[in-house]
PDB file of C-alpha atoms in Angstrom:
ATOM      1  CA  UNK G   1      41.848  96.169 140.516  1.00 88.00           C
ATOM      2  CA  UNK G   2      43.738  99.442 140.692  1.00 93.00           C
ATOM      3  CA  UNK G   3      44.078 101.501 137.530  1.00 96.00           C
ATOM      4  CA  UNK G   4      47.825 100.888 137.271  1.00 96.00           C
ATOM      5  CA  UNK G   5      47.185  97.137 137.072  1.00 97.00           C
ATOM      6  CA  UNK G   6      44.482  97.675 134.425  1.00 97.00           C
ATOM      7  CA  UNK G   7      46.983  99.726 132.403  1.00 97.00           C
ATOM      8  CA  UNK G   8      49.685  97.056 132.776  1.00 97.00           C
ATOM      9  CA  UNK G   9      47.267  94.325 131.683  1.00 98.00           C
ATOM     10  CA  UNK G  10      46.117  96.474 128.757  1.00 98.00           C
ATOM     11  CA  UNK G  11      49.723  96.819 127.604  1.00 97.00           C
ATOM     12  CA  UNK G  12      50.226  93.062 127.881  1.00 97.00           C
ATOM     13  CA  UNK G  13      47.064  92.428 125.843  1.00 98.00           C
ATOM     14  CA  UNK G  14      47.902  94.900 123.082  1.00 97.00           C
ATOM     15  CA  UNK G  15      51.701  94.879 123.095  1.00 97.00           C
ATOM     16  CA  UNK G  16      53.914  93.815 120.201  1.00 95.00           C
ATOM     17  CA  UNK G  17      54.809  90.600 122.007  1.00 95.00           C
ATOM     18  CA  UNK G  18      51.191  89.668 122.781  1.00 96.00           C
ATOM     19  CA  UNK G  19      50.149  86.240 121.543  1.00 96.00           C
ATOM     20  CA  UNK G  20      46.892  84.350 121.880  1.00 96.00           C
ATOM     21  CA  UNK G  21      48.399  82.085 124.527  1.00 95.00           C
ATOM     22  CA  UNK G  22      49.744  84.973 126.601  1.00 97.00           C
ATOM     23  CA  UNK G  23      46.424  86.855 126.427  1.00 97.00           C
ATOM     24  CA  UNK G  24      44.363  83.799 127.390  1.00 97.00           C
ATOM     25  CA  UNK G  25      46.816  82.892 130.172  1.00 97.00           C
ATOM     26  CA  UNK G  26      46.640  86.445 131.539  1.00 98.00           C
ATOM     27  CA  UNK G  27      42.847  86.291 131.393  1.00 97.00           C
ATOM     28  CA  UNK G  28      42.822  82.884 133.137  1.00 97.00           C
ATOM     29  CA  UNK G  29      44.951  84.258 135.974  1.00 97.00           C
ATOM     30  CA  UNK G  30      43.700  87.828 136.322  1.00 97.00           C
ATOM     31  CA  UNK G  31      40.542  88.113 134.220  1.00 96.00           C
ATOM     32  CA  UNK G  32      38.233  88.164 137.214  1.00 96.00           C
ATOM     33  CA  UNK G  33      39.742  91.603 137.947  1.00 97.00           C
ATOM     34  CA  UNK G  34      39.722  92.929 134.362  1.00 98.00           C
ATOM     35  CA  UNK G  35      37.980  96.160 133.500  1.00 98.00           C
ATOM     36  CA  UNK G  36      35.362  95.873 130.773  1.00 97.00           C
ATOM     37  CA  UNK G  37      37.814  97.552 128.408  1.00 98.00           C
ATOM     38  CA  UNK G  38      40.386  94.822 129.044  1.00 98.00           C
ATOM     39  CA  UNK G  39      37.718  92.125 128.609  1.00 98.00           C
ATOM     40  CA  UNK G  40      36.640  93.532 125.244  1.00 98.00           C
ATOM     41  CA  UNK G  41      40.218  94.147 124.129  1.00 98.00           C
ATOM     42  CA  UNK G  42      41.159  90.578 125.050  1.00 98.00           C
ATOM     43  CA  UNK G  43      38.314  89.228 122.903  1.00 98.00           C
ATOM     44  CA  UNK G  44      39.327  91.490 120.012  1.00 98.00           C
ATOM     45  CA  UNK G  45      43.015  90.595 120.176  1.00 97.00           C
ATOM     46  CA  UNK G  46      42.393  86.855 120.538  1.00 97.00           C
ATOM     47  CA  UNK G  47      40.187  86.973 117.443  1.00 96.00           C
ATOM     48  CA  UNK G  48      42.682  89.089 115.533  1.00 96.00           C
ATOM     49  CA  UNK G  49      45.760  87.053 116.454  1.00 96.00           C
ATOM     50  CA  UNK G  50      44.254  83.582 116.649  1.00 93.00           C
ATOM     51  CA  UNK G  51      41.373  83.463 114.232  1.00 89.00           C
ATOM     52  CA  UNK G  52      39.276  80.316 114.201  1.00 87.00           C
ATOM     53  CA  UNK G  53      42.010  78.074 115.573  1.00 87.00           C
ATOM     54  CA  UNK G  54      41.158  79.211 119.112  1.00 89.00           C
ATOM     55  CA  UNK G  55      37.383  78.667 119.008  1.00 87.00           C
ATOM     56  CA  UNK G  56      37.503  75.433 121.006  1.00 88.00           C
ATOM     57  CA  UNK G  57      39.791  76.811 123.755  1.00 92.00           C
ATOM     58  CA  UNK G  58      37.858  76.631 127.036  1.00 94.00           C
ATOM     59  CA  UNK G  59      39.378  79.936 128.134  1.00 95.00           C
ATOM     60  CA  UNK G  60      37.635  81.664 125.220  1.00 95.00           C
ATOM     61  CA  UNK G  61      34.315  80.367 126.522  1.00 95.00           C
ATOM     62  CA  UNK G  62      35.194  81.688 129.980  1.00 97.00           C
ATOM     63  CA  UNK G  63      36.111  85.058 128.455  1.00 98.00           C
ATOM     64  CA  UNK G  64      32.750  85.095 126.671  1.00 97.00           C
ATOM     65  CA  UNK G  65      30.955  84.345 129.940  1.00 97.00           C
ATOM     66  CA  UNK G  66      32.797  87.225 131.634  1.00 98.00           C
ATOM     67  CA  UNK G  67      31.850  89.592 128.798  1.00 98.00           C
ATOM     68  CA  UNK G  68      28.228  88.466 128.846  1.00 98.00           C
ATOM     69  CA  UNK G  69      28.022  88.948 132.618  1.00 98.00           C
ATOM     70  CA  UNK G  70      29.200  92.566 132.325  1.00 98.00           C
ATOM     71  CA  UNK G  71      27.819  93.526 128.919  1.00 98.00           C
ATOM     72  CA  UNK G  72      25.471  96.044 130.513  1.00 97.00           C
ATOM     73  CA  UNK G  73      28.446  98.263 131.371  1.00 97.00           C
ATOM     74  CA  UNK G  74      30.245  97.899 128.008  1.00 98.00           C
ATOM     75  CA  UNK G  75      30.363 101.070 125.946  1.00 98.00           C
ATOM     76  CA  UNK G  76      29.783 101.002 122.205  1.00 98.00           C
ATOM     77  CA  UNK G  77      33.474 100.485 121.422  1.00 98.00           C
ATOM     78  CA  UNK G  78      33.678  97.561 123.851  1.00 98.00           C
ATOM     79  CA  UNK G  79      30.572  96.021 122.276  1.00 98.00           C
ATOM     80  CA  UNK G  80      31.872  96.340 118.724  1.00 97.00           C
ATOM     81  CA  UNK G  81      35.342  95.070 119.614  1.00 98.00           C
ATOM     82  CA  UNK G  82      34.106  92.078 121.597  1.00 98.00           C
ATOM     83  CA  UNK G  83      31.559  91.082 118.955  1.00 98.00           C
ATOM     84  CA  UNK G  84      34.200  91.358 116.202  1.00 98.00           C
ATOM     85  CA  UNK G  85      36.755  89.354 118.188  1.00 98.00           C
ATOM     86  CA  UNK G  86      34.431  86.500 119.069  1.00 98.00           C
ATOM     87  CA  UNK G  87      33.112  86.257 115.504  1.00 97.00           C
ATOM     88  CA  UNK G  88      36.654  86.344 114.090  1.00 96.00           C
ATOM     89  CA  UNK G  89      37.567  83.513 116.482  1.00 96.00           C
ATOM     90  CA  UNK G  90      34.573  81.496 115.278  1.00 95.00           C
ATOM     91  CA  UNK G  91      32.987  81.588 118.727  1.00 95.00           C
ATOM     92  CA  UNK G  92      29.280  81.948 118.001  1.00 92.00           C
ATOM     93  CA  UNK G  93      27.568  81.307 121.320  1.00 94.00           C
ATOM     94  CA  UNK G  94      23.915  82.363 120.982  1.00 94.00           C
ATOM     95  CA  UNK G  95      23.666  83.588 124.597  1.00 96.00           C
ATOM     96  CA  UNK G  96      26.658  85.875 124.135  1.00 97.00           C
ATOM     97  CA  UNK G  97      25.437  87.293 120.833  1.00 98.00           C
ATOM     98  CA  UNK G  98      21.893  87.787 122.189  1.00 97.00           C
ATOM     99  CA  UNK G  99      23.361  89.753 125.110  1.00 98.00           C
ATOM    100  CA  UNK G 100      25.495  91.797 122.717  1.00 98.00           C
ATOM    101  CA  UNK G 101      22.465  92.507 120.517  1.00 98.00           C
ATOM    102  CA  UNK G 102      20.371  93.614 123.486  1.00 98.00           C
ATOM    103  CA  UNK G 103      23.019  96.002 124.752  1.00 98.00           C
ATOM    104  CA  UNK G 104      23.860  97.293 121.273  1.00 98.00           C
ATOM    105  CA  UNK G 105      20.188  98.126 120.718  1.00 98.00           C
ATOM    106  CA  UNK G 106      20.095  99.988 124.008  1.00 97.00           C
ATOM    107  CA  UNK G 107      23.153 102.050 123.059  1.00 97.00           C
ATOM    108  CA  UNK G 108      22.733 102.315 119.272  1.00 96.00           C
ATOM    109  CA  UNK G 109      22.815 106.126 119.263  1.00 95.00           C
ATOM    110  CA  UNK G 110      26.281 105.990 120.915  1.00 97.00           C
ATOM    111  CA  UNK G 111      27.817 103.852 118.145  1.00 98.00           C
ATOM    112  CA  UNK G 112      30.128 105.421 115.614  1.00 98.00           C
ATOM    113  CA  UNK G 113      30.342 104.144 112.042  1.00 98.00           C
ATOM    114  CA  UNK G 114      33.184 101.709 112.765  1.00 97.00           C
ATOM    115  CA  UNK G 115      31.359 100.222 115.743  1.00 98.00           C
ATOM    116  CA  UNK G 116      28.193  99.760 113.688  1.00 98.00           C
ATOM    117  CA  UNK G 117      30.161  98.137 110.854  1.00 98.00           C
ATOM    118  CA  UNK G 118      32.072  95.851 113.223  1.00 97.00           C
ATOM    119  CA  UNK G 119      28.907  94.784 115.004  1.00 98.00           C
ATOM    120  CA  UNK G 120      26.878  93.856 111.922  1.00 98.00           C
ATOM    121  CA  UNK G 121      29.978  92.210 110.404  1.00 98.00           C
ATOM    122  CA  UNK G 122      30.332  90.127 113.575  1.00 98.00           C
ATOM    123  CA  UNK G 123      26.728  88.937 113.538  1.00 98.00           C
ATOM    124  CA  UNK G 124      26.848  88.093 109.831  1.00 98.00           C
ATOM    125  CA  UNK G 125      30.176  86.285 110.232  1.00 97.00           C
ATOM    126  CA  UNK G 126      28.921  84.372 113.267  1.00 96.00           C
ATOM    127  CA  UNK G 127      25.732  83.451 111.436  1.00 96.00           C
ATOM    128  CA  UNK G 128      23.617  84.737 114.318  1.00 96.00           C
ATOM    129  CA  UNK G 129      20.308  86.301 113.317  1.00 96.00           C
ATOM    130  CA  UNK G 130      19.562  89.678 114.901  1.00 97.00           C
ATOM    131  CA  UNK G 131      16.851  91.281 112.788  1.00 97.00           C
ATOM    132  CA  UNK G 132      15.914  94.000 115.277  1.00 98.00           C
ATOM    133  CA  UNK G 133      19.554  94.992 115.720  1.00 98.00           C
ATOM    134  CA  UNK G 134      20.130  95.064 111.954  1.00 98.00           C
ATOM    135  CA  UNK G 135      17.026  97.215 111.470  1.00 98.00           C
ATOM    136  CA  UNK G 136      18.217  99.654 114.136  1.00 98.00           C
ATOM    137  CA  UNK G 137      21.718  99.826 112.675  1.00 98.00           C
ATOM    138  CA  UNK G 138      20.288 100.296 109.174  1.00 97.00           C
ATOM    139  CA  UNK G 139      18.233 103.267 110.352  1.00 97.00           C
ATOM    140  CA  UNK G 140      21.155 104.762 112.275  1.00 96.00           C
ATOM    141  CA  UNK G 141      23.602 104.156 109.411  1.00 96.00           C
ATOM    142  CA  UNK G 142      21.278 105.823 106.888  1.00 96.00           C
ATOM    143  CA  UNK G 143      20.927 108.812 109.155  1.00 96.00           C
ATOM    144  CA  UNK G 144      24.723 109.095 109.464  1.00 96.00           C
ATOM    145  CA  UNK G 145      25.839 107.718 106.096  1.00 96.00           C
ATOM    146  CA  UNK G 146      28.397 110.491 105.564  1.00 97.00           C
ATOM    147  CA  UNK G 147      30.372 109.291 108.604  1.00 97.00           C
ATOM    148  CA  UNK G 148      31.187 105.909 107.001  1.00 98.00           C
ATOM    149  CA  UNK G 149      34.507 105.444 105.240  1.00 98.00           C
ATOM    150  CA  UNK G 150      34.758 103.045 102.306  1.00 97.00           C
ATOM    151  CA  UNK G 151      35.894 100.057 104.413  1.00 97.00           C
ATOM    152  CA  UNK G 152      33.106 100.523 106.948  1.00 98.00           C
ATOM    153  CA  UNK G 153      30.575 100.882 104.132  1.00 97.00           C
ATOM    154  CA  UNK G 154      31.844  97.748 102.384  1.00 97.00           C
ATOM    155  CA  UNK G 155      31.746  95.724 105.608  1.00 97.00           C
ATOM    156  CA  UNK G 156      28.257  96.955 106.438  1.00 97.00           C
ATOM    157  CA  UNK G 157      26.877  96.232 102.976  1.00 97.00           C
ATOM    158  CA  UNK G 158      28.507  92.775 103.039  1.00 98.00           C
ATOM    159  CA  UNK G 159      26.987  92.055 106.456  1.00 98.00           C
ATOM    160  CA  UNK G 160      23.491  93.024 105.321  1.00 97.00           C
ATOM    161  CA  UNK G 161      23.851  90.971 102.129  1.00 97.00           C
ATOM    162  CA  UNK G 162      25.130  87.956 104.065  1.00 95.00           C
ATOM    163  CA  UNK G 163      22.894  87.980 107.139  1.00 89.00           C
TER     164      UNK G 163
END
């Protein structure tokens, strides 16, 4: 879809008036044309606004399938946001999280501290084991420890203690 439509959809997804229902309805109608940024942002916002009450909504499963199908073109921010959103929503599909782990491992050197923290938090929250990913993030986080703020550090430590 043209960039102006992507921008309009992005505003609808992130706007003050955005609600879980409006985001999922927009995805149901237009999601097949969403950019990867809008896919990841939709997952993040649905998790943030809806929490676990949306985990059984069929549209969330369809959103997860769309993310999984295009995960290879997600950047590190998209990966972290999508993982966080799905975990926050209580959607813990193994196929989705395996795909996220694979792509995160491939791009680990592109992740900033927040993206690393969000990703390990998501896996720990979802209860999905990802030992190789956690080992890679541990090594990367140690190398770049000074980049972590206190919240990111707390979330990362919690994730490692919980996973």
